[in-house]
JSON list of N, CA and C in Angstrom, two decimals:
[
{"chain": "A", "resi": 259, "resn": "MET", "atom": "N", "xyz": [12.63, -13.02, 14.69]},
{"chain": "A", "resi": 259, "resn": "MET", "atom": "CA", "xyz": [12.36, -14.08, 13.74]},
{"chain": "A", "resi": 259, "resn": "MET", "atom": "C", "xyz": [13.07, -13.77, 12.43]},
{"chain": "A", "resi": 260, "resn": "LYS", "atom": "N", "xyz": [13.83, -14.71, 11.94]},
{"chain": "A", "resi": 260, "resn": "LYS", "atom": "CA", "xyz": [14.52, -14.53, 10.68]},
{"chain": "A", "resi": 260, "resn": "LYS", "atom": "C", "xyz": [13.56, -14.74, 9.52]},
{"chain": "A", "resi": 261, "resn": "THR", "atom": "N", "xyz": [13.76, -13.95, 8.49]},
{"chain": "A", "resi": 261, "resn": "THR", "atom": "CA", "xyz": [12.93, -14.07, 7.30]},
{"chain": "A", "resi": 261, "resn": "THR", "atom": "C", "xyz": [13.50, -15.16, 6.42]},
{"chain": "A", "resi": 262, "resn": "SER", "atom": "N", "xyz": [12.68, -16.15, 6.13]},
{"chain": "A", "resi": 262, "resn": "SER", "atom": "CA", "xyz": [13.16, -17.27, 5.32]},
{"chain": "A", "resi": 262, "resn": "SER", "atom": "C", "xyz": [12.75, -17.14, 3.85]},
{"chain": "A", "resi": 263, "resn": "LYS", "atom": "N", "xyz": [11.77, -16.26, 3.58]},
{"chain": "A", "resi": 263, "resn": "LYS", "atom": "CA", "xyz": [11.28, -16.12, 2.21]},
{"chain": "A", "resi": 263, "resn": "LYS", "atom": "C", "xyz": [11.03, -14.64, 1.92]},
{"chain": "A", "resi": 264, "resn": "TYR", "atom": "N", "xyz": [11.63, -14.17, 0.85]},
{"chain": "A", "resi": 264, "resn": "TYR", "atom": "CA", "xyz": [11.41, -12.81, 0.37]},
{"chain": "A", "resi": 264, "resn": "TYR", "atom": "C", "xyz": [10.67, -12.91, -0.96]},
{"chain": "A", "resi": 265, "resn": "ASN", "atom": "N", "xyz": [10.20, -11.79, -1.40]},
{"chain": "A", "resi": 265, "resn": "ASN", "atom": "CA", "xyz": [9.64, -11.64, -2.76]},
{"chain": "A", "resi": 265, "resn": "ASN", "atom": "C", "xyz": [8.40, -12.46, -3.03]},
{"chain": "A", "resi": 266, "resn": "PRO", "atom": "N", "xyz": [7.30, -12.22, -2.43]},
{"chain": "A", "resi": 266, "resn": "PRO", "atom": "CA", "xyz": [7.16, -11.31, -1.30]},
{"chain": "A", "resi": 266, "resn": "PRO", "atom": "C", "xyz": [7.36, -12.03, 0.02]},
{"chain": "A", "resi": 267, "resn": "SER", "atom": "N", "xyz": [7.80, -11.27, 0.99]},
{"chain": "A", "resi": 267, "resn": "SER", "atom": "CA", "xyz": [7.92, -11.84, 2.34]},
{"chain": "A", "resi": 267, "resn": "SER", "atom": "C", "xyz": [6.55, -11.76, 3.02]},
{"chain": "A", "resi": 268, "resn": "ASP", "atom": "N", "xyz": [6.38, -12.57, 4.05]},
{"chain": "A", "resi": 268, "resn": "ASP", "atom": "CA", "xyz": [5.12, -12.54, 4.80]},
{"chain": "A", "resi": 268, "resn": "ASP", "atom": "C", "xyz": [4.89, -11.16, 5.40]},
{"chain": "A", "resi": 269, "resn": "LEU", "atom": "N", "xyz": [5.97, -10.51, 5.84]},
{"chain": "A", "resi": 269, "resn": "LEU", "atom": "CA", "xyz": [5.86, -9.17, 6.43]},
{"chain": "A", "resi": 269, "resn": "LEU", "atom": "C", "xyz": [5.43, -8.15, 5.38]},
{"chain": "A", "resi": 270, "resn": "GLU", "atom": "N", "xyz": [5.98, -8.23, 4.18]},
{"chain": "A", "resi": 270, "resn": "GLU", "atom": "CA", "xyz": [5.58, -7.33, 3.10]},
{"chain": "A", "resi": 270, "resn": "GLU", "atom": "C", "xyz": [4.09, -7.48, 2.80]},
{"chain": "A", "resi": 271, "resn": "VAL", "atom": "N", "xyz": [3.63, -8.71, 2.70]},
{"chain": "A", "resi": 271, "resn": "VAL", "atom": "CA", "xyz": [2.23, -8.98, 2.39]},
{"chain": "A", "resi": 271, "resn": "VAL", "atom": "C", "xyz": [1.33, -8.44, 3.50]},
{"chain": "A", "resi": 272, "resn": "ALA", "atom": "N", "xyz": [1.68, -8.70, 4.75]},
{"chain": "A", "resi": 272, "resn": "ALA", "atom": "CA", "xyz": [0.87, -8.22, 5.87]},
{"chain": "A", "resi": 272, "resn": "ALA", "atom": "C", "xyz": [0.85, -6.70, 5.93]},
{"chain": "A", "resi": 273, "resn": "PHE", "atom": "N", "xyz": [1.98, -6.08, 5.65]},
{"chain": "A", "resi": 273, "resn": "PHE", "atom": "CA", "xyz": [2.05, -4.62, 5.68]},
{"chain": "A", "resi": 273, "resn": "PHE", "atom": "C", "xyz": [1.20, -4.01, 4.58]},
{"chain": "A", "resi": 274, "resn": "ALA", "atom": "N", "xyz": [1.30, -4.58, 3.37]},
{"chain": "A", "resi": 274, "resn": "ALA", "atom": "CA", "xyz": [0.48, -4.09, 2.25]},
{"chain": "A", "resi": 274, "resn": "ALA", "atom": "C", "xyz": [-1.00, -4.25, 2.54]},
{"chain": "A", "resi": 275, "resn": "GLN", "atom": "N", "xyz": [-1.39, -5.36, 3.11]},
{"chain": "A", "resi": 275, "resn": "GLN", "atom": "CA", "xyz": [-2.79, -5.58, 3.46]},
{"chain": "A", "resi": 275, "resn": "GLN", "atom": "C", "xyz": [-3.24, -4.59, 4.53]},
{"chain": "A", "resi": 276, "resn": "SER", "atom": "N", "xyz": [-2.36, -4.29, 5.46]},
{"chain": "A", "resi": 276, "resn": "SER", "atom": "CA", "xyz": [-2.68, -3.33, 6.52]},
{"chain": "A", "resi": 276, "resn": "SER", "atom": "C", "xyz": [-2.96, -1.95, 5.95]},
{"chain": "A", "resi": 277, "resn": "LEU", "atom": "N", "xyz": [-2.20, -1.56, 4.92]},
{"chain": "A", "resi": 277, "resn": "LEU", "atom": "CA", "xyz": [-2.44, -0.26, 4.29]},
{"chain": "A", "resi": 277, "resn": "LEU", "atom": "C", "xyz": [-3.85, -0.20, 3.71]},
{"chain": "A", "resi": 278, "resn": "GLU", "atom": "N", "xyz": [-4.27, -1.27, 3.08]},
{"chain": "A", "resi": 278, "resn": "GLU", "atom": "CA", "xyz": [-5.63, -1.30, 2.53]},
{"chain": "A", "resi": 278, "resn": "GLU", "atom": "C", "xyz": [-6.66, -1.27, 3.65]},
{"chain": "A", "resi": 279, "resn": "ASP", "atom": "N", "xyz": [-6.41, -2.00, 4.72]},
{"chain": "A", "resi": 279, "resn": "ASP", "atom": "CA", "xyz": [-7.34, -2.04, 5.85]},
{"chain": "A", "resi": 279, "resn": "ASP", "atom": "C", "xyz": [-7.48, -0.68, 6.55]},
{"chain": "A", "resi": 280, "resn": "LEU", "atom": "N", "xyz": [-6.47, 0.17, 6.41]},
{"chain": "A", "resi": 280, "resn": "LEU", "atom": "CA", "xyz": [-6.48, 1.48, 7.04]},
{"chain": "A", "resi": 280, "resn": "LEU", "atom": "C", "xyz": [-7.14, 2.56, 6.17]},
{"chain": "A", "resi": 281, "resn": "LYS", "atom": "N", "xyz": [-7.84, 2.14, 5.14]},
{"chain": "A", "resi": 281, "resn": "LYS", "atom": "CA", "xyz": [-8.44, 3.08, 4.19]},
{"chain": "A", "resi": 281, "resn": "LYS", "atom": "C", "xyz": [-9.24, 4.18, 4.89]},
{"chain": "A", "resi": 282, "resn": "ASP", "atom": "N", "xyz": [-10.11, 3.82, 5.81]},
{"chain": "A", "resi": 282, "resn": "ASP", "atom": "CA", "xyz": [-10.95, 4.81, 6.47]},
{"chain": "A", "resi": 282, "resn": "ASP", "atom": "C", "xyz": [-10.13, 5.79, 7.29]},
{"chain": "A", "resi": 283, "resn": "ASP", "atom": "N", "xyz": [-9.11, 5.32, 7.97]},
{"chain": "A", "resi": 283, "resn": "ASP", "atom": "CA", "xyz": [-8.24, 6.20, 8.74]},
{"chain": "A", "resi": 283, "resn": "ASP", "atom": "C", "xyz": [-7.44, 7.13, 7.83]},
{"chain": "A", "resi": 284, "resn": "ILE", "atom": "N", "xyz": [-6.95, 6.61, 6.73]},
{"chain": "A", "resi": 284, "resn": "ILE", "atom": "CA", "xyz": [-6.21, 7.43, 5.77]},
{"chain": "A", "resi": 284, "resn": "ILE", "atom": "C", "xyz": [-7.14, 8.48, 5.16]},
{"chain": "A", "resi": 285, "resn": "GLN", "atom": "N", "xyz": [-8.36, 8.07, 4.84]},
{"chain": "A", "resi": 285, "resn": "GLN", "atom": "CA", "xyz": [-9.34, 9.00, 4.25]},
{"chain": "A", "resi": 285, "resn": "GLN", "atom": "C", "xyz": [-9.57, 10.21, 5.16]},
{"chain": "A", "resi": 286, "resn": "LYS", "atom": "N", "xyz": [-9.61, 9.99, 6.47]},
{"chain": "A", "resi": 286, "resn": "LYS", "atom": "CA", "xyz": [-9.83, 11.08, 7.42]},
{"chain": "A", "resi": 286, "resn": "LYS", "atom": "C", "xyz": [-8.70, 12.11, 7.36]},
{"chain": "A", "resi": 287, "resn": "LYS", "atom": "N", "xyz": [-7.51, 11.69, 6.97]},
{"chain": "A", "resi": 287, "resn": "LYS", "atom": "CA", "xyz": [-6.35, 12.57, 6.90]},
{"chain": "A", "resi": 287, "resn": "LYS", "atom": "C", "xyz": [-6.25, 13.31, 5.56]},
{"chain": "A", "resi": 288, "resn": "LEU", "atom": "N", "xyz": [-7.15, 12.99, 4.64]},
{"chain": "A", "resi": 288, "resn": "LEU", "atom": "CA", "xyz": [-7.13, 13.59, 3.30]},
{"chain": "A", "resi": 288, "resn": "LEU", "atom": "C", "xyz": [-8.46, 14.30, 3.02]},
{"chain": "A", "resi": 289, "resn": "PRO", "atom": "N", "xyz": [-8.75, 15.39, 3.74]},
{"chain": "A", "resi": 289, "resn": "PRO", "atom": "CA", "xyz": [-10.07, 16.02, 3.63]},
{"chain": "A", "resi": 289, "resn": "PRO", "atom": "C", "xyz": [-10.40, 16.57, 2.24]},
{"chain": "A", "resi": 290, "resn": "ASP", "atom": "N", "xyz": [-9.39, 16.88, 1.44]},
{"chain": "A", "resi": 290, "resn": "ASP", "atom": "CA", "xyz": [-9.64, 17.45, 0.11]},
{"chain": "A", "resi": 290, "resn": "ASP", "atom": "C", "xyz": [-9.63, 16.41, -1.00]},
{"chain": "A", "resi": 291, "resn": "ASN", "atom": "N", "xyz": [-9.53, 15.13, -0.62]},
{"chain": "A", "resi": 291, "resn": "ASN", "atom": "CA", "xyz": [-9.50, 14.04, -1.60]},
{"chain": "A", "resi": 291, "resn": "ASN", "atom": "C", "xyz": [-10.34, 12.88, -1.10]},
{"chain": "A", "resi": 292, "resn": "GLU", "atom": "N", "xyz": [-10.97, 12.20, -2.03]},
{"chain": "A", "resi": 292, "resn": "GLU", "atom": "CA", "xyz": [-11.75, 11.01, -1.70]},
{"chain": "A", "resi": 292, "resn": "GLU", "atom": "C", "xyz": [-11.04, 9.79, -2.29]},
{"chain": "A", "resi": 293, "resn": "ILE", "atom": "N", "xyz": [-10.83, 8.77, -1.47]},
{"chain": "A", "resi": 293, "resn": "ILE", "atom": "CA", "xyz": [-10.27, 7.52, -1.97]},
{"chain": "A", "resi": 293, "resn": "ILE", "atom": "C", "xyz": [-11.41, 6.80, -2.68]},
{"chain": "A", "resi": 294, "resn": "ILE", "atom": "N", "xyz": [-11.28, 6.63, -4.00]},
{"chain": "A", "resi": 294, "resn": "ILE", "atom": "CA", "xyz": [-12.36, 6.01, -4.75]},
{"chain": "A", "resi": 294, "resn": "ILE", "atom": "C", "xyz": [-12.09, 4.53, -5.03]},
{"chain": "A", "resi": 295, "resn": "LYS", "atom": "N", "xyz": [-10.81, 4.13, -4.92]},
{"chain": "A", "resi": 295, "resn": "LYS", "atom": "CA", "xyz": [-10.47, 2.73, -5.19]},
{"chain": "A", "resi": 295, "resn": "LYS", "atom": "C", "xyz": [-9.07, 2.47, -4.66]},
{"chain": "A", "resi": 296, "resn": "ILE", "atom": "N", "xyz": [-8.84, 1.23, -4.24]},
{"chain": "A", "resi": 296, "resn": "ILE", "atom": "CA", "xyz": [-7.50, 0.79, -3.85]},
{"chain": "A", "resi": 296, "resn": "ILE", "atom": "C", "xyz": [-7.20, -0.48, -4.63]},
{"chain": "A", "resi": 297, "resn": "GLU", "atom": "N", "xyz": [-6.05, -0.48, -5.28]},
{"chain": "A", "resi": 297, "resn": "GLU", "atom": "CA", "xyz": [-5.57, -1.68, -5.99]},
{"chain": "A", "resi": 297, "resn": "GLU", "atom": "C", "xyz": [-4.42, -2.24, -5.15]},
{"chain": "A", "resi": 298, "resn": "ASN", "atom": "N", "xyz": [-4.54, -3.48, -4.76]},
{"chain": "A", "resi": 298, "resn": "ASN", "atom": "CA", "xyz": [-3.54, -4.09, -3.90]},
{"chain": "A", "resi": 298, "resn": "ASN", "atom": "C", "xyz": [-3.00, -5.34, -4.59]},
{"chain": "A", "resi": 299, "resn": "ARG", "atom": "N", "xyz": [-1.78, -5.25, -5.06]},
{"chain": "A", "resi": 299, "resn": "ARG", "atom": "CA", "xyz": [-1.12, -6.39, -5.71]},
{"chain": "A", "resi": 299, "resn": "ARG", "atom": "C", "xyz": [-0.15, -7.02, -4.71]},
{"chain": "A", "resi": 300, "resn": "ILE", "atom": "N", "xyz": [-0.70, -7.78, -3.77]},
{"chain": "A", "resi": 300, "resn": "ILE", "atom": "CA", "xyz": [0.12, -8.29, -2.68]},
{"chain": "A", "resi": 300, "resn": "ILE", "atom": "C", "xyz": [0.93, -9.52, -3.06]},
{"chain": "A", "resi": 301, "resn": "LYS", "atom": "N", "xyz": [0.67, -10.12, -4.19]},
{"chain": "A", "resi": 301, "resn": "LYS", "atom": "CA", "xyz": [1.40, -11.33, -4.59]},
{"chain": "A", "resi": 301, "resn": "LYS", "atom": "C", "xyz": [2.62, -11.01, -5.46]},
{"chain": "A", "resi": 302, "resn": "GLU", "atom": "N", "xyz": [2.81, -9.74, -5.79]},
{"chain": "A", "resi": 302, "resn": "GLU", "atom": "CA", "xyz": [3.97, -9.38, -6.62]},
{"chain": "A", "resi": 302, "resn": "GLU", "atom": "C", "xyz": [5.26, -9.54, -5.84]},
{"chain": "A", "resi": 303, "resn": "ASP", "atom": "N", "xyz": [6.37, -9.52, -6.59]},
{"chain": "A", "resi": 303, "resn": "ASP", "atom": "CA", "xyz": [7.71, -9.61, -6.00]},
{"chain": "A", "resi": 303, "resn": "ASP", "atom": "C", "xyz": [7.82, -8.70, -4.78]},
{"chain": "A", "resi": 304, "resn": "ASN", "atom": "N", "xyz": [7.52, -7.44, -4.96]},
{"chain": "A", "resi": 304, "resn": "ASN", "atom": "CA", "xyz": [7.37, -6.49, -3.86]},
{"chain": "A", "resi": 304, "resn": "ASN", "atom": "C", "xyz": [5.96, -5.94, -3.97]},
{"chain": "A", "resi": 305, "resn": "PRO", "atom": "N", "xyz": [5.13, -6.19, -2.96]},
{"chain": "A", "resi": 305, "resn": "PRO", "atom": "CA", "xyz": [3.73, -5.78, -3.05]},
{"chain": "A", "resi": 305, "resn": "PRO", "atom": "C", "xyz": [3.57, -4.30, -3.39]},
{"chain": "A", "resi": 306, "resn": "LEU", "atom": "N", "xyz": [2.54, -4.01, -4.15]},
{"chain": "A", "resi": 306, "resn": "LEU", "atom": "CA", "xyz": [2.23, -2.65, -4.57]},
{"chain": "A", "resi": 306, "resn": "LEU", "atom": "C", "xyz": [0.82, -2.33, -4.10]},
{"chain": "A", "resi": 307, "resn": "VAL", "atom": "N", "xyz": [0.64, -1.14, -3.53]},
{"chain": "A", "resi": 307, "resn": "VAL", "atom": "CA", "xyz": [-0.67, -0.66, -3.13]},
{"chain": "A", "resi": 307, "resn": "VAL", "atom": "C", "xyz": [-0.88, 0.68, -3.83]},
{"chain": "A", "resi": 308, "resn": "LYS", "atom": "N", "xyz": [-1.92, 0.76, -4.66]},
{"chain": "A", "resi": 308, "resn": "LYS", "atom": "CA", "xyz": [-2.20, 1.98, -5.42]},
{"chain": "A", "resi": 308, "resn": "LYS", "atom": "C", "xyz": [-3.53, 2.56, -4.95]},
{"chain": "A", "resi": 309, "resn": "PHE", "atom": "N", "xyz": [-3.50, 3.83, -4.55]},
{"chain": "A", "resi": 309, "resn": "PHE", "atom": "CA", "xyz": [-4.69, 4.55, -4.12]},
{"chain": "A", "resi": 309, "resn": "PHE", "atom": "C", "xyz": [-5.14, 5.45, -5.26]},
{"chain": "A", "resi": 310, "resn": "TYR", "atom": "N", "xyz": [-6.38, 5.32, -5.65]},
{"chain": "A", "resi": 310, "resn": "TYR", "atom": "CA", "xyz": [-6.99, 6.19, -6.65]},
{"chain": "A", "resi": 310, "resn": "TYR", "atom": "C", "xyz": [-7.81, 7.23, -5.91]},
{"chain": "A", "resi": 311, "resn": "LEU", "atom": "N", "xyz": [-7.52, 8.50, -6.15]},
{"chain": "A", "resi": 311, "resn": "LEU", "atom": "CA", "xyz": [-8.14, 9.60, -5.43]},
{"chain": "A", "resi": 311, "resn": "LEU", "atom": "C", "xyz": [-8.87, 10.54, -6.39]},
{"chain": "A", "resi": 312, "resn": "LEU", "atom": "N", "xyz": [-9.83, 11.24, -5.85]},
{"chain": "A", "resi": 312, "resn": "LEU", "atom": "CA", "xyz": [-10.55, 12.27, -6.59]},
{"chain": "A", "resi": 312, "resn": "LEU", "atom": "C", "xyz": [-10.56, 13.50, -5.69]},
{"chain": "A", "resi": 313, "resn": "ASP", "atom": "N", "xyz": [-10.01, 14.63, -6.20]},
{"chain": "A", "resi": 313, "resn": "ASP", "atom": "CA", "xyz": [-9.95, 15.82, -5.37]},
{"chain": "A", "resi": 313, "resn": "ASP", "atom": "C", "xyz": [-11.25, 16.62, -5.47]},
{"chain": "A", "resi": 314, "resn": "ASN", "atom": "N", "xyz": [-11.31, 17.72, -4.71]},
{"chain": "A", "resi": 314, "resn": "ASN", "atom": "CA", "xyz": [-12.53, 18.52, -4.65]},
{"chain": "A", "resi": 314, "resn": "ASN", "atom": "C", "xyz": [-12.91, 19.14, -6.00]},
{"chain": "A", "resi": 315, "resn": "ASP", "atom": "N", "xyz": [-11.93, 19.29, -6.89]},
{"chain": "A", "resi": 315, "resn": "ASP", "atom": "CA", "xyz": [-12.21, 19.84, -8.21]},
{"chain": "A", "resi": 315, "resn": "ASP", "atom": "C", "xyz": [-12.63, 18.76, -9.21]},
{"chain": "A", "resi": 316, "resn": "GLY", "atom": "N", "xyz": [-12.64, 17.50, -8.75]},
{"chain": "A", "resi": 316, "resn": "GLY", "atom": "CA", "xyz": [-13.01, 16.40, -9.63]},
{"chain": "A", "resi": 316, "resn": "GLY", "atom": "C", "xyz": [-11.84, 15.84, -10.42]},
{"chain": "A", "resi": 317, "resn": "ASP", "atom": "N", "xyz": [-10.62, 16.25, -10.08]},
{"chain": "A", "resi": 317, "resn": "ASP", "atom": "CA", "xyz": [-9.43, 15.76, -10.77]},
{"chain": "A", "resi": 317, "resn": "ASP", "atom": "C", "xyz": [-8.96, 14.46, -10.13]},
{"chain": "A", "resi": 318, "resn": "PRO", "atom": "N", "xyz": [-8.65, 13.46, -10.97]},
{"chain": "A", "resi": 318, "resn": "PRO", "atom": "CA", "xyz": [-8.16, 12.18, -10.43]},
{"chain": "A", "resi": 318, "resn": "PRO", "atom": "C", "xyz": [-6.66, 12.23, -10.13]},
{"chain": "A", "resi": 319, "resn": "HIS", "atom": "N", "xyz": [-6.26, 11.50, -9.10]},
{"chain": "A", "resi": 319, "resn": "HIS", "atom": "CA", "xyz": [-4.86, 11.39, -8.71]},
{"chain": "A", "resi": 319, "resn": "HIS", "atom": "C", "xyz": [-4.59, 9.94, -8.31]},
{"chain": "A", "resi": 320, "resn": "GLU", "atom": "N", "xyz": [-3.33, 9.54, -8.41]},
{"chain": "A", "resi": 320, "resn": "GLU", "atom": "CA", "xyz": [-2.93, 8.19, -7.99]},
{"chain": "A", "resi": 320, "resn": "GLU", "atom": "C", "xyz": [-1.71, 8.29, -7.10]},
{"chain": "A", "resi": 321, "resn": "ILE", "atom": "N", "xyz": [-1.73, 7.54, -6.00]},
{"chain": "A", "resi": 321, "resn": "ILE", "atom": "CA", "xyz": [-0.59, 7.41, -5.10]},
{"chain": "A", "resi": 321, "resn": "ILE", "atom": "C", "xyz": [-0.19, 5.94, -5.11]},
{"chain": "A", "resi": 322, "resn": "VAL", "atom": "N", "xyz": [1.06, 5.65, -5.40]},
{"chain": "A", "resi": 322, "resn": "VAL", "atom": "CA", "xyz": [1.54, 4.28, -5.48]},
{"chain": "A", "resi": 322, "resn": "VAL", "atom": "C", "xyz": [2.57, 4.04, -4.38]},
{"chain": "A", "resi": 323, "resn": "LEU", "atom": "N", "xyz": [2.33, 3.00, -3.60]},
{"chain": "A", "resi": 323, "resn": "LEU", "atom": "CA", "xyz": [3.26, 2.61, -2.54]},
{"chain": "A", "resi": 323, "resn": "LEU", "atom": "C", "xyz": [3.80, 1.22, -2.85]},
{"chain": "A", "resi": 324, "resn": "LYS", "atom": "N", "xyz": [5.10, 1.09, -2.88]},
{"chain": "A", "resi": 324, "resn": "LYS", "atom": "CA", "xyz": [5.76, -0.19, -3.11]},
{"chain": "A", "resi": 324, "resn": "LYS", "atom": "C", "xyz": [6.33, -0.64, -1.77]},
{"chain": "A", "resi": 325, "resn": "VAL", "atom": "N", "xyz": [5.98, -1.83, -1.33]},
{"chain": "A", "resi": 325, "resn": "VAL", "atom": "CA", "xyz": [6.40, -2.34, -0.03]},
{"chain": "A", "resi": 325, "resn": "VAL", "atom": "C", "xyz": [7.60, -3.25, -0.24]},
{"chain": "A", "resi": 326, "resn": "ILE", "atom": "N", "xyz": [8.75, -2.85, 0.33]},
{"chain": "A", "resi": 326, "resn": "ILE", "atom": "CA", "xyz": [9.98, -3.60, 0.14]},
{"chain": "A", "resi": 326, "resn": "ILE", "atom": "C", "xyz": [10.63, -3.84, 1.50]},
{"chain": "A", "resi": 327, "resn": "GLN", "atom": "N", "xyz": [10.80, -5.09, 1.84]},
{"chain": "A", "resi": 327, "resn": "GLN", "atom": "CA", "xyz": [11.53, -5.43, 3.07]},
{"chain": "A", "resi": 327, "resn": "GLN", "atom": "C", "xyz": [12.99, -5.60, 2.72]},
{"chain": "A", "resi": 328, "resn": "THR", "atom": "N", "xyz": [13.85, -4.92, 3.45]},
{"chain": "A", "resi": 328, "resn": "THR", "atom": "CA", "xyz": [15.28, -5.08, 3.22]},
{"chain": "A", "resi": 328, "resn": "THR", "atom": "C", "xyz": [15.75, -6.35, 3.89]},
{"chain": "A", "resi": 329, "resn": "PRO", "atom": "N", "xyz": [16.88, -6.91, 3.46]},
{"chain": "A", "resi": 329, "resn": "PRO", "atom": "CA", "xyz": [17.38, -8.14, 4.07]},
{"chain": "A", "resi": 329, "resn": "PRO", "atom": "C", "xyz": [17.63, -7.97, 5.57]},
{"chain": "A", "resi": 330, "resn": "ASP", "atom": "N", "xyz": [17.36, -9.03, 6.29]},
{"chain": "A", "resi": 330, "resn": "ASP", "atom": "CA", "xyz": [17.59, -9.01, 7.75]},
{"chain": "A", "resi": 330, "resn": "ASP", "atom": "C", "xyz": [19.06, -8.78, 8.05]},
{"chain": "A", "resi": 331, "resn": "ARG", "atom": "N", "xyz": [19.30, -8.05, 9.15]},
{"chain": "A", "resi": 331, "resn": "ARG", "atom": "CA", "xyz": [20.68, -7.79, 9.59]},
{"chain": "A", "resi": 331, "resn": "ARG", "atom": "C", "xyz": [20.82, -8.27, 11.01]},
{"chain": "A", "resi": 332, "resn": "PHE", "atom": "N", "xyz": [21.50, -9.36, 11.19]},
{"chain": "A", "resi": 332, "resn": "PHE", "atom": "CA", "xyz": [21.68, -9.93, 12.53]},
{"chain": "A", "resi": 332, "resn": "PHE", "atom": "C", "xyz": [23.14, -9.96, 12.88]}
]
């Protein structure tokens, strides 16, 4: 299927939402950190998903993922 709309594309939005939906699975892979909040800006030009974490020492951390679909190559 050719992408007719970018920024954001439907695939970018679905992928960003999937990352948020996988919170519990991701949490299992991060035993020394707790995901305390997820910020999902799926309507931006390129969706952004930000994970707010708290480690075992009580220190806060942030992981930012930018979802970018490259142009189709056919």
